[in-house]
Coordinates of C-alpha atoms and ligand atoms in Angstrom, one line a residue:
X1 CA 0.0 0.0 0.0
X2 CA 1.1 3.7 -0.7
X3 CA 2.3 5.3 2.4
X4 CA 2.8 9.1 1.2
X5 CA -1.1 10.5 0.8
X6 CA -0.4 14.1 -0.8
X7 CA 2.5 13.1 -3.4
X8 CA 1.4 10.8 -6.2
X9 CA -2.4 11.5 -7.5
X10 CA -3.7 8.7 -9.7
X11 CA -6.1 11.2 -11.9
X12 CA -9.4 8.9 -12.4
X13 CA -11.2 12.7 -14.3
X14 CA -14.1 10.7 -15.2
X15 CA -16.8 8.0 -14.7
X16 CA -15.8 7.0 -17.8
X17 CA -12.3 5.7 -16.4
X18 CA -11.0 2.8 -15.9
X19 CA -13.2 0.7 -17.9
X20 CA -12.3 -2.6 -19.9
X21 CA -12.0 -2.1 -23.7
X22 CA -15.9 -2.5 -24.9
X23 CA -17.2 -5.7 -26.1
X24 CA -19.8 -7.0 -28.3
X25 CA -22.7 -6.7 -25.5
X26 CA -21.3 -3.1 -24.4
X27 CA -21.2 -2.0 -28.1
X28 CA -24.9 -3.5 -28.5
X29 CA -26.3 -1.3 -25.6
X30 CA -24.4 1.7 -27.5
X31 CA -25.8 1.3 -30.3
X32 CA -29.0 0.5 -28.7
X33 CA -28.5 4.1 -26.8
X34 CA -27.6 5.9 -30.1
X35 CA -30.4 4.6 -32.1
X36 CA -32.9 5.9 -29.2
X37 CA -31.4 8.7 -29.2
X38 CA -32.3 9.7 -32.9
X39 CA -35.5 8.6 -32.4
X40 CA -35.9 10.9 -29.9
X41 CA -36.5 8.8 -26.9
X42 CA -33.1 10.0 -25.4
X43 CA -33.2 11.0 -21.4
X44 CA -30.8 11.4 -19.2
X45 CA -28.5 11.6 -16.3
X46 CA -27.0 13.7 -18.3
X47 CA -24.2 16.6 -17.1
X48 CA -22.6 13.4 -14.8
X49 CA -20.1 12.8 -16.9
X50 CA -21.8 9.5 -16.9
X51 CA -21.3 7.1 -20.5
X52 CA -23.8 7.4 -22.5
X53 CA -25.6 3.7 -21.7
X54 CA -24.5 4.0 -17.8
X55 CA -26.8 6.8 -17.2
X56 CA -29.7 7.7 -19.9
X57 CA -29.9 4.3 -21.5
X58 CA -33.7 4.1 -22.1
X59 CA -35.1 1.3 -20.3
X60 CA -37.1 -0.3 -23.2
X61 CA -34.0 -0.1 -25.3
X62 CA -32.1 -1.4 -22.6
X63 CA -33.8 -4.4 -21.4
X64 CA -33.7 -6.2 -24.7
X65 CA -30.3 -7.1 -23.7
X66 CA -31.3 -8.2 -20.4
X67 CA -32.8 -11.5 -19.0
X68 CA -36.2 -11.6 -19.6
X69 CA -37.7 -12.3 -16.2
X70 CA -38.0 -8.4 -14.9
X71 CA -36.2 -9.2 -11.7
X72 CA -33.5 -7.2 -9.9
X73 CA -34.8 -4.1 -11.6
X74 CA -32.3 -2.8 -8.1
X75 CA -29.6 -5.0 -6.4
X76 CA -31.2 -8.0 -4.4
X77 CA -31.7 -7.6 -0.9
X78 CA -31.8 -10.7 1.6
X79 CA -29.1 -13.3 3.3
X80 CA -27.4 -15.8 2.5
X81 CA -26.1 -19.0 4.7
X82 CA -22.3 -19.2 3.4
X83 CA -20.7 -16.4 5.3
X84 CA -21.4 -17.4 8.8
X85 CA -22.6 -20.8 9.0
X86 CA -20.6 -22.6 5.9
X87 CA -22.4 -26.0 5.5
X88 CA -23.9 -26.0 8.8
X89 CA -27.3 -25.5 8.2
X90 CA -30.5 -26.9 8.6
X91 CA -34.5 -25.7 8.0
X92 CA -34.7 -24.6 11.9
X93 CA -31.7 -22.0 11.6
X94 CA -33.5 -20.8 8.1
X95 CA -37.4 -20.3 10.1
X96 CA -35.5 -19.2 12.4
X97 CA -33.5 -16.4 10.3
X98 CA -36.3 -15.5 8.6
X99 CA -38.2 -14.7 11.9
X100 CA -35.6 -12.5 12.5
X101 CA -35.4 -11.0 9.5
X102 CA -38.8 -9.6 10.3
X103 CA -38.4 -8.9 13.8
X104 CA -35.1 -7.1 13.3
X105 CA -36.5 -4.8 10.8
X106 CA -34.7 -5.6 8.1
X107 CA -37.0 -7.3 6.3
X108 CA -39.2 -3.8 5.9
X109 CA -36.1 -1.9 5.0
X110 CA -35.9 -4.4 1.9
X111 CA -33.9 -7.5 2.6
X112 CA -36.6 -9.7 1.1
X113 CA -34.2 -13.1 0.2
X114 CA -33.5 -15.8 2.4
X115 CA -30.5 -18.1 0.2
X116 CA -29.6 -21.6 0.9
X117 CA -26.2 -21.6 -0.2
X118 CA -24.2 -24.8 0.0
X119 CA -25.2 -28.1 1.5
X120 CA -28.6 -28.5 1.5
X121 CA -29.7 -31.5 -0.5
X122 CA -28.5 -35.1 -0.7
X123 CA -25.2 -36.3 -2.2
X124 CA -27.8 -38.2 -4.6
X125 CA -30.6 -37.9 -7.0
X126 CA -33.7 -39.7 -6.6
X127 CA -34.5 -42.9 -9.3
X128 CA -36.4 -39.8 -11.4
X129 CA -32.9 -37.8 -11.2
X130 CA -34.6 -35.2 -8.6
X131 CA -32.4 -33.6 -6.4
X132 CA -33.7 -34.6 -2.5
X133 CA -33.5 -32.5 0.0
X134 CA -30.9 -33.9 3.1
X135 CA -33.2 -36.1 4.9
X136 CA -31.4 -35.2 8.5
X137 CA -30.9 -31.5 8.2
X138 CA -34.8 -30.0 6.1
X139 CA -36.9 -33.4 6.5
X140 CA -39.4 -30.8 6.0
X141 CA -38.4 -30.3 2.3
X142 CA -37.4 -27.2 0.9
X143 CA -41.4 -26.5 -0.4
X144 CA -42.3 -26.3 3.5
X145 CA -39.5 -23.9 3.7
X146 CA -40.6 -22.1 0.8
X147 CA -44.3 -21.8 2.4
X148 CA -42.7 -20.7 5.5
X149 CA -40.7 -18.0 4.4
X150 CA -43.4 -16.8 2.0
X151 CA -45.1 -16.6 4.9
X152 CA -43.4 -14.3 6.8
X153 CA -43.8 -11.9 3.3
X154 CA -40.0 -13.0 2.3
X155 CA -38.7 -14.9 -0.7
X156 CA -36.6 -18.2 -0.9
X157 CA -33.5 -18.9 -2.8
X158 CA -31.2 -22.1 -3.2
X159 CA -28.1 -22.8 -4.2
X160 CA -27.0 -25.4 -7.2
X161 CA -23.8 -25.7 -9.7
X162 CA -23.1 -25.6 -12.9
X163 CA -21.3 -29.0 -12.9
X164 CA -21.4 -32.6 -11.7
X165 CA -21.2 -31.5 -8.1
X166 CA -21.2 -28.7 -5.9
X167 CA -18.5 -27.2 -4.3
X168 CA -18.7 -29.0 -1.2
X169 CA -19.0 -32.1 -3.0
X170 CA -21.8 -33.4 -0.8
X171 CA -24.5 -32.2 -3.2
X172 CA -25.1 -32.7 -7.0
X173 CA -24.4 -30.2 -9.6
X174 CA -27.5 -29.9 -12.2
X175 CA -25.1 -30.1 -15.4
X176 CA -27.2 -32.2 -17.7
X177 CA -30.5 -31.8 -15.6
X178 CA -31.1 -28.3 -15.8
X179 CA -34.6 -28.3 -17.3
X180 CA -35.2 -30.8 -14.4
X181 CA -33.8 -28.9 -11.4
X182 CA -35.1 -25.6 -12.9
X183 CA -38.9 -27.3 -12.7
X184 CA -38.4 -29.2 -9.3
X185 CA -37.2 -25.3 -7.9
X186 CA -40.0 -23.5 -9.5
X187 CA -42.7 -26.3 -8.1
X188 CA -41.5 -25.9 -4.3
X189 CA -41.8 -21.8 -4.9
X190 CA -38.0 -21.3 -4.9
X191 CA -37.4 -17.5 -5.8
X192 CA -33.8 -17.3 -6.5
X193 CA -30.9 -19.3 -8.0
X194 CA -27.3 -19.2 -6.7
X195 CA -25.4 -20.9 -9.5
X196 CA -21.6 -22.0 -8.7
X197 CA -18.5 -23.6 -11.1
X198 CA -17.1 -26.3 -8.9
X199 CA -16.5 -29.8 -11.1
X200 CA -17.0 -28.0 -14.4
X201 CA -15.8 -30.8 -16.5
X202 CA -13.8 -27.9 -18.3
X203 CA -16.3 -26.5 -20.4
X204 CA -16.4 -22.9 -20.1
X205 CA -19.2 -21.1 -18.2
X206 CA -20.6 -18.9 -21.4
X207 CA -22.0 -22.6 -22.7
X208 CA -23.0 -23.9 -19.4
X209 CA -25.0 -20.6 -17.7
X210 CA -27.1 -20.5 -20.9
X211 CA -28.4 -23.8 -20.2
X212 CA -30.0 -22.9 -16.9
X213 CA -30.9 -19.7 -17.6
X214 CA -33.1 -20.8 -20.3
X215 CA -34.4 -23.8 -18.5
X216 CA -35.3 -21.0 -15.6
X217 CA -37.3 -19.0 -17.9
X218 CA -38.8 -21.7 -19.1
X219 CA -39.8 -22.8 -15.6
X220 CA -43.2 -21.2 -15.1
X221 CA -41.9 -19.1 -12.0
X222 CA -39.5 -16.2 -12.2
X223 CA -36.5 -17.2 -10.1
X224 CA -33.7 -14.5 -9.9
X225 CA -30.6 -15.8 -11.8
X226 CA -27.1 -15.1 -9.5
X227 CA -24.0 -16.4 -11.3
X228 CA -21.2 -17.2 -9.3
X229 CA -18.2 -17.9 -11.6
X230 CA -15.8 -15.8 -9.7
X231 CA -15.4 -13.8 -12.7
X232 CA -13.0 -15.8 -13.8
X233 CA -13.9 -15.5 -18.1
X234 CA -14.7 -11.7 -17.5
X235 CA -18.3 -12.2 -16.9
X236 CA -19.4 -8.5 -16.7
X237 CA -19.1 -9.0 -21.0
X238 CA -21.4 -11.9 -21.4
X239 CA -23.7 -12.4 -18.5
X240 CA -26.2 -9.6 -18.6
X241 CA -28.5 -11.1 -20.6
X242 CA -28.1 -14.4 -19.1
X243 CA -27.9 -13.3 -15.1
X244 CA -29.5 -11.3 -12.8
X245 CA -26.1 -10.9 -11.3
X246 CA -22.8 -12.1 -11.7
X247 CA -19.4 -12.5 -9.2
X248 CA -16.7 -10.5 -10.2
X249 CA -14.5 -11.8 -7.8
X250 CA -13.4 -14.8 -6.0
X251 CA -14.7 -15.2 -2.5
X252 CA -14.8 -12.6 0.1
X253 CA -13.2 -13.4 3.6
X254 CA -14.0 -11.6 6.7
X255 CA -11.0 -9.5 6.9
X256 CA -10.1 -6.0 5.2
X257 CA -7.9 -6.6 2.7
X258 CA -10.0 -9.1 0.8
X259 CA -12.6 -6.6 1.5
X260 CA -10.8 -4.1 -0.4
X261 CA -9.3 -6.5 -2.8
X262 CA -13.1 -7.5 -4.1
X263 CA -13.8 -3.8 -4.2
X264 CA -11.7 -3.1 -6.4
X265 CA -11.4 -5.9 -9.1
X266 CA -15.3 -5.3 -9.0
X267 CA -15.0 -1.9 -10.1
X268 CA -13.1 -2.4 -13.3
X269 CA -17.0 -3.9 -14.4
X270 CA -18.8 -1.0 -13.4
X271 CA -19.6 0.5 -16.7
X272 CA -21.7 -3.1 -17.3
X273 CA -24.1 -2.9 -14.7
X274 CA -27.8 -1.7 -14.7
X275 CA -31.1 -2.3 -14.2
X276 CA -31.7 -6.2 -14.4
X277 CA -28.0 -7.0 -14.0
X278 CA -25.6 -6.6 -11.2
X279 CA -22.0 -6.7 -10.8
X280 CA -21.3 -9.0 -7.6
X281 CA -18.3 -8.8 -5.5
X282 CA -19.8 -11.1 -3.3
X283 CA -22.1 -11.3 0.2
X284 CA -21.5 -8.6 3.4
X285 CA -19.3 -10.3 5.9
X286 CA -21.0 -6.9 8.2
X287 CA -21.3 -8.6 11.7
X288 CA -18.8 -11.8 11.6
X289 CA -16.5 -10.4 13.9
X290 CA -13.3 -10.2 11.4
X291 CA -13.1 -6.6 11.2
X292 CA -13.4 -3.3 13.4
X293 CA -16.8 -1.1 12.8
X294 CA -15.7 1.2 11.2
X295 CA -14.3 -1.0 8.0
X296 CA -17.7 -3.0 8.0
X297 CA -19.0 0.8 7.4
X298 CA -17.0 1.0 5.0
X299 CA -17.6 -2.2 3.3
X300 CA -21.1 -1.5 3.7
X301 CA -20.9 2.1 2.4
X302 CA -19.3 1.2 -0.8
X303 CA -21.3 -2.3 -1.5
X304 CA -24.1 0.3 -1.3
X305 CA -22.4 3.0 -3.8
X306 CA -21.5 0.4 -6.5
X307 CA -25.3 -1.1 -6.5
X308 CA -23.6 -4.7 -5.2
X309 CA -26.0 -7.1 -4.0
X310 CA -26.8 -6.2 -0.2
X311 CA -27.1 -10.2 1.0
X312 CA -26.2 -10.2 4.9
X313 CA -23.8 -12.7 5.8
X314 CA -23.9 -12.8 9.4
X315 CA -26.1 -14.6 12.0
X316 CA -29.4 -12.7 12.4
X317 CA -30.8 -14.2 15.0
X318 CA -28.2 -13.0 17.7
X319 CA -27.5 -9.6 15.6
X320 CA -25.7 -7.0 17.9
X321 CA -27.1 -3.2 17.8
X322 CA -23.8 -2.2 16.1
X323 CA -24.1 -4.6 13.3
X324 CA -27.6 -3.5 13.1
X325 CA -26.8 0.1 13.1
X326 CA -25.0 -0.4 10.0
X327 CA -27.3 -2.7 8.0
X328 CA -30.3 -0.9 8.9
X329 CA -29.2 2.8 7.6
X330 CA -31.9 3.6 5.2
X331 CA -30.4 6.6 4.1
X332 CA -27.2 3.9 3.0
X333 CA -29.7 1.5 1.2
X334 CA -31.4 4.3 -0.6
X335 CA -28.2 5.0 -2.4
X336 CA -28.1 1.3 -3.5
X337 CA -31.7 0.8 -4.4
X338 CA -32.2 4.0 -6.3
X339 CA -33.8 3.8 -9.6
X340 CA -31.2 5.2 -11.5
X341 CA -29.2 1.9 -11.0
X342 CA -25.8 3.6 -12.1
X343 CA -22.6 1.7 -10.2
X344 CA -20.9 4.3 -8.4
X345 CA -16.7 4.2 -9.0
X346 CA -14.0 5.4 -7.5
X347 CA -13.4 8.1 -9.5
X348 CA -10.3 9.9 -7.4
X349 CA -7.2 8.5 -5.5
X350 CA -4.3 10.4 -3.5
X351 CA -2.4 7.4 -2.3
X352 CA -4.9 5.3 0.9
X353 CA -7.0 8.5 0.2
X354 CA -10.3 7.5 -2.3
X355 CA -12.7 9.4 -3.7
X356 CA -15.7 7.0 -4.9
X357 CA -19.0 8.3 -6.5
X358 CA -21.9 7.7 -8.8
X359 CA -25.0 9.6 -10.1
X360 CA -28.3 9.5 -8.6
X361 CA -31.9 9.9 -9.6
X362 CA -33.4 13.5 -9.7
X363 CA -29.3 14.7 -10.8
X364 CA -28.0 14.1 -6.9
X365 CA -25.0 12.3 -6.9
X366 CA -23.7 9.6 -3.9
X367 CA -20.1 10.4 -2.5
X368 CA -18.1 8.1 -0.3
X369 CA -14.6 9.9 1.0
X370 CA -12.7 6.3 1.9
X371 CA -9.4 6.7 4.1
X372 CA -7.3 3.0 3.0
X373 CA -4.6 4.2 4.9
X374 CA -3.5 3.9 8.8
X375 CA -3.8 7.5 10.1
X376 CA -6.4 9.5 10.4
X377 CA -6.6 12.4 7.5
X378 CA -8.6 14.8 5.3
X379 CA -10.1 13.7 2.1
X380 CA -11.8 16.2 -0.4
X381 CA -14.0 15.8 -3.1
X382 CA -14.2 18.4 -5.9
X383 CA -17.1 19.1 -8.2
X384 CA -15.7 18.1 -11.3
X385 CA -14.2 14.9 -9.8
X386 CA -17.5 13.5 -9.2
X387 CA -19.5 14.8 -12.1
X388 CA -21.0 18.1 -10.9
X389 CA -19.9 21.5 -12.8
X390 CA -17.5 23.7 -10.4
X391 CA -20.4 26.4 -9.9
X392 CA -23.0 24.2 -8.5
X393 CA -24.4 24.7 -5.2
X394 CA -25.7 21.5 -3.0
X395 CA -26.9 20.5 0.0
X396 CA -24.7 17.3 1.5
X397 CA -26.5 14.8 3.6
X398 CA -24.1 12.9 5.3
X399 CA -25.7 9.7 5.2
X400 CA -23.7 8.3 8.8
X401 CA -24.2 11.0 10.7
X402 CA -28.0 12.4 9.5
X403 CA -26.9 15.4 9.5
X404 CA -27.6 18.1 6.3
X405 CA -24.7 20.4 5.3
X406 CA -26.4 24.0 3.4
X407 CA -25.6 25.2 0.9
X408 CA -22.0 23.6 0.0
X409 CA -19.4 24.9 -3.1
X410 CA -17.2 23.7 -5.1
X411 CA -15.9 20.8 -2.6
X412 CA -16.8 19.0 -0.3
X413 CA -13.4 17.8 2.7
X414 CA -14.0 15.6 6.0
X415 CA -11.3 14.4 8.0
X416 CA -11.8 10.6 8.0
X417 CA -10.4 8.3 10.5
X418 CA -8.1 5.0 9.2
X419 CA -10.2 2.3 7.5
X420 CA -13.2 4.7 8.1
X421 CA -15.6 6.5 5.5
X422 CA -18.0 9.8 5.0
X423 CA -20.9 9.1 2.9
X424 CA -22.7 11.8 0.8
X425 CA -25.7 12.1 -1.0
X426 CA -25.4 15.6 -2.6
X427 CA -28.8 17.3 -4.1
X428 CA -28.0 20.5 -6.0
X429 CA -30.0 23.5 -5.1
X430 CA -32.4 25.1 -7.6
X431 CA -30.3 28.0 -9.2
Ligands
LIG1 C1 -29.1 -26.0 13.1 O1 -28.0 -25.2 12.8 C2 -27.6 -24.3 13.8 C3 -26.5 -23.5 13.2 O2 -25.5 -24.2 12.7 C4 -27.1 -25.2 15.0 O3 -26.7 -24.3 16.0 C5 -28.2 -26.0 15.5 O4 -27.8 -26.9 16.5 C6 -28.8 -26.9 14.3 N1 -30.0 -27.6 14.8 C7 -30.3 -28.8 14.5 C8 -31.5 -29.3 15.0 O5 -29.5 -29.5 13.9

């Protein structure tokens, strides 16, 4: 890591930054963009400095390229199993989670999925080629568990592989039953898909996701489609219209510097997200006890900026006020779930010091100041690093603190604490 904060600036002027040479699907949005555009059915973000198809793609035009199902129109919000509880799990823990998910709060504040991840069914199929649900662990079956959940006004998801077996080996992949597994999910009211790349028999990922993302649309329910290839063959380029999300990166530990290391590899992609189709640098590890509160504000703050999945990781049933603190900040979630659906970048860096931002609806743009480095210090955000022009007058809402700063120019500084964060949603005043 750089030590020396004021001497070498890494310039990042624009959203447009950074990016990965276009590809066939980005060039189809574009010309998608342009053609709406001459008919004149072009909006806009416009003035952000924004990409063309980041910001004022027009929906209709937009969604042609997308997976059919209209889901994850914003970044899905729930929990998942994996980060705390690994294979340990069982349908008691998941009535019980989605109890709490309820009674916490979080479930009115939008955290709507409750994912099986790993481990859930038996090593094998039935004499039809079903997958069975482990006898000892959901003797229920997952449809009870899917009535349950539904129940408590939340959605179920489950967890399969695009290979012979999933990554735990203790469960079958559905390579070569898709259409099967797809009809079996969507009859027990399964909402959501995880879809992994363990024992992938070598065949690359752009033949096999196809395959089940057809099979789901074909499935008579619509189940949210979440890749997980660890972004391995550059996802971001092929899965939009296959996915409702995709991993950009391999999987997150509960510490900071694979916290920061997902961040960042996910935001070479962000100029490929919208609307229907998610970068994923993978679940919040907010609450597991690996990192101090004020990087798990961080790591929340920026999953929220770059419009990442908001799946909590940690064990909701004993959730600590702290924890909740930061996974209930509605001001935070607003920035991910606004309709604009733009992934916010970092757009700025002075050595550990980052500037990260992205445009939202109604022309306010999201700012998080992001101190990476081990003493406290000020960070500053100028207009014209974050898509505003230098004259514009706004009023900051500082998003930790509730607080509303009037009538701000030019710039906006805080002095942020090491591995700490400001967050910023700025609204420019009527001039
Ligand atoms: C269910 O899983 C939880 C979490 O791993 C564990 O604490 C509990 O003992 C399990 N219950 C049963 C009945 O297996």
């Amino acid at each position: 890591m750089a030590t020396n904060c004021s001497a070498s600036t890494m310039a990042f002027p624009s959203y447009s930054r950074l990016r990965p040479a276009p590809a066939l699907h980005k060039r189809l949005l574009l010309a998608a963009w342009l053609s709406a555009l001459l008919l004149g059915g072009g909006s806009s973000a416009a003035g952000l400095g924004v990409s063309p198809h980041e910001g004022s793609i027009p929906p209709s035009s937009y969604r042609r390229f997308l997976l059919s199902n209209g889901l994850g129109r914003t970044p899905q919000m729930g929990w998942n199993s994996w980060n705390h509880f690994q294979c340990n799990i069982n349908e008691t823990l998941i009535k019980q989670t989605a109890d709490a998910i309820v009674s916490s709060g979080l479930a009115a504040l939008g955290y709507q999925y409750v994912n099986l991840d790993d481990c859930w069914a038996e090593l094998n199929r039935d004499s039809q080629g079903n997958m069975v649900p482990k006898a000892a662990t959901f003797p229920s079956g997952i449809k009870a568990l899917a009535d349950y959940v539904h129940g408590k006004g939340l959605k179920l998801g489950v967890y399969s592989d695009a290979g012979t077996r999933t990554c735990s080996q203790t469960m079958p992949g559905s390579l070569g039953h898709e259409e099967g597994d797809a009809r079996t999910f969507a009859s027990w009211g399964v909402d959501y898909l995880k879809y992994d790349n363990c024992e992938n028999t070598g065949t690359s990922p752009k033949k096999r996701y196809p395959v089940m993302s057809k099979a789901l649309l074909n499935s008579g329910r619509p189940i949210f489609f979440s890749l997980c290839e660890w972004g391995q063959e550059d996802p971001a380029t092929w899965a939009p219209s296959i996915g409702n999300s995709w991993r950009t990166t391999g999987d997150i530990q509960d510490n900071w510097n694979s916290m920061i290391s997902n961040a960042d590899q996910n935001d070479r992609w962000a100029s490929y997200a919208g609307p229907g189709a998610w970068n994923d640098p993978d679940m919040l590890e907010v609450g597991n006890g690996g990192m101090t509160t004020e990087e798990y504000r961080s790591h929340f703050s920026i999953w929220a900026l770059v419009k990442a999945p908001l799946l909590i990781g940690c064990d909701v049933r004993s959730i600590d006020k702290v924890t909740l603190g930061l996974l209930a900040n509605k001001e935070v979630i607003s920035v991910n779930q606004d309709k604009l659906g733009v992934q916010g970048k970092k757009v700025k860096k002075y050595g550990d010091l980052e500037v990260w931002a992205g445009p939202l609806t109604a022309s306010r743009v999201a700012v998080v100041l992001w101190n990476r480095g081990s003493s406290r210090a000020t960070i500053t955000a100028y207009w014209t690093d974050i898509g505003l022009k230098p004259w514009t007058v706004v009023d900051a809402r500082d998003l930790w603190a509730h607080r509303t700063l009037l009538s701000v120019h030019r710039q906006i500084s805080a002095m942020v604490d090491t591995h700490a964060c400001k967050m910023y949603i700025l609204t420019p005043r009527i001039r």
